[in-house]
Short mmCIF file of C-alpha atoms in Angstrom, two decimals:
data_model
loop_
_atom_site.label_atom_id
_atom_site.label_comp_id
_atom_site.label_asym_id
_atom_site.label_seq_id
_atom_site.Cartn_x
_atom_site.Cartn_y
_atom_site.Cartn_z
CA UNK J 19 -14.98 -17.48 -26.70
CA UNK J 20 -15.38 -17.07 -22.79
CA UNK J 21 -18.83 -17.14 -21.15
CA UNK J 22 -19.67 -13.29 -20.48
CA UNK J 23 -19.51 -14.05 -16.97
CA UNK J 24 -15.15 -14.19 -16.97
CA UNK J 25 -16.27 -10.18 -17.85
CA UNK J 26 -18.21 -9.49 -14.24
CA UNK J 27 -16.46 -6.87 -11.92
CA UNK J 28 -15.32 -9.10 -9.10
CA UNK J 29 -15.44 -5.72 -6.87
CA UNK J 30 -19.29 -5.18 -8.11
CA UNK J 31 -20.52 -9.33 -7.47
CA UNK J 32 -21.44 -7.81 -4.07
CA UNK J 33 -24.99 -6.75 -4.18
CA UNK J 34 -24.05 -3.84 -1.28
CA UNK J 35 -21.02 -2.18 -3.79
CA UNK J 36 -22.79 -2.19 -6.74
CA UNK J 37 -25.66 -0.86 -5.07
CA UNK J 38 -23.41 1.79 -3.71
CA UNK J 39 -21.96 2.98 -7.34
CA UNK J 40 -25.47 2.71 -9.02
CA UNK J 41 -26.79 4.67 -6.66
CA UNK J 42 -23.74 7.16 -7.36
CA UNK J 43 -24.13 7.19 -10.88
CA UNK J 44 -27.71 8.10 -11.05
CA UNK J 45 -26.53 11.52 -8.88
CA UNK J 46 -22.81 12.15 -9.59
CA UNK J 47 -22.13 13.63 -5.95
CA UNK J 48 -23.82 12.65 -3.15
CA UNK J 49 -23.25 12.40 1.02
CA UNK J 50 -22.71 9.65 3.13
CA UNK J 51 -26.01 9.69 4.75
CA UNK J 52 -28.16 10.20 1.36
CA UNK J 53 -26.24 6.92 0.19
CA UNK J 54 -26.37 5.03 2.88
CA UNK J 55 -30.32 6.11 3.07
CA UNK J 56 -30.91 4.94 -0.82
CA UNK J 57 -29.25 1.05 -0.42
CA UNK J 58 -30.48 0.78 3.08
CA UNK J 59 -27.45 -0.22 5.32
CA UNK J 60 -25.73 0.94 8.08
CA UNK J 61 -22.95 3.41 8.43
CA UNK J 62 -20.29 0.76 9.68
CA UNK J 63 -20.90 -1.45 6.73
CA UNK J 64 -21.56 1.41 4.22
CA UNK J 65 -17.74 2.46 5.80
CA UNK J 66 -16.47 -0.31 4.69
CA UNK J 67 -17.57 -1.24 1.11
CA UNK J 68 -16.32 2.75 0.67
CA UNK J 69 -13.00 1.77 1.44
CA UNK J 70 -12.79 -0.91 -0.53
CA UNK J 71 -14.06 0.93 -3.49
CA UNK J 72 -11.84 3.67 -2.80
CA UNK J 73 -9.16 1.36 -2.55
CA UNK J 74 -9.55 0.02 -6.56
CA UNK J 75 -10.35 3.35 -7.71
CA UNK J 76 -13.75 3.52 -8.52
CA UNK J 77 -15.37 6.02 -5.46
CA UNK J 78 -13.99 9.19 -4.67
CA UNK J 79 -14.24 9.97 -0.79
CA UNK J 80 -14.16 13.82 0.33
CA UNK J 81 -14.64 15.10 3.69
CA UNK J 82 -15.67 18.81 4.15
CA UNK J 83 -16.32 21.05 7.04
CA UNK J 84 -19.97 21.70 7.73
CA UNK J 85 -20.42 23.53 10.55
CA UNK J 86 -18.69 21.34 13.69
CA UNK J 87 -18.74 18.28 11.39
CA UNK J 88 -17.66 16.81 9.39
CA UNK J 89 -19.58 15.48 6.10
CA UNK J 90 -18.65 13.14 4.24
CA UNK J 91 -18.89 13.47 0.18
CA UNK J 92 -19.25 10.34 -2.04
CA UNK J 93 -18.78 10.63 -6.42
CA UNK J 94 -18.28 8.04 -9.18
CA UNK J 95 -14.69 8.03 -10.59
CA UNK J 96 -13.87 7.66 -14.25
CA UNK J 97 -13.08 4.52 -13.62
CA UNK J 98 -15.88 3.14 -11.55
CA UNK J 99 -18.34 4.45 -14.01
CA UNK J 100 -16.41 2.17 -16.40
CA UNK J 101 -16.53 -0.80 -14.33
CA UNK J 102 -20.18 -0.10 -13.48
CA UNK J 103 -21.40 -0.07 -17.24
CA UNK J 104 -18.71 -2.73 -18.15
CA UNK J 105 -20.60 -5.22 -14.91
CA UNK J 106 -23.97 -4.09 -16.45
CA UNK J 107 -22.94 -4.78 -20.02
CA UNK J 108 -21.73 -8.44 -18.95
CA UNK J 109 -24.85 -9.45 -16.82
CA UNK J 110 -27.04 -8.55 -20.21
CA UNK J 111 -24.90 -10.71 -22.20
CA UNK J 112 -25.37 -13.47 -19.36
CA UNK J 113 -28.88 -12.69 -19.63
CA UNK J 114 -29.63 -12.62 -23.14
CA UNK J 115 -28.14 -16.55 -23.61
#
């Protein structure tokens, strides 16, 4: 049987992305700024952990008008909560040996 660490989320091993989708799955929906506000970062690097999410699925991006801005809308995807409680799952089983 392989160690429960072959199960980790290489996407999540970054302390900054799985910051960003716990954070996400304690609120479902949230903005930029409240997110980047919660994991304490910046906007540039908050920009570009997004993308990378984004890019395997697991955070939705939306931008909406708000007044002469534009605001930028952050949510957990099926599959990111998956990963998420997959990552968590494996680090217990690490854990617990």
């Amino acid at each position: 049987m392989a160690h429960p660490r072959s199960e980790l989320d290489k996407e999540l091993l970054s302390p900054l992305r799985l910051s960003i989708l716990s954070a996400l799955s304690r609120v479902g929906e949230a903005e930029f700024a409240a997110i980047r506000d919660a994991i304490e970062t910046n906007d540039a690097e908050l920009s570009r952990q997004l993308t990378r999410l984004s890019d395997v699925g697991y955070v939705r991006i939306d931008k909406q008008p708000s007044g002469r801005y534009m605001k930028t809308w952050l949510s957990l995807t099926k599959e990111g909560h998956a990963a998420l409680t997959a990552h968590i799952a494996a680090l217990k089983r690490i854990t617990d040996n």
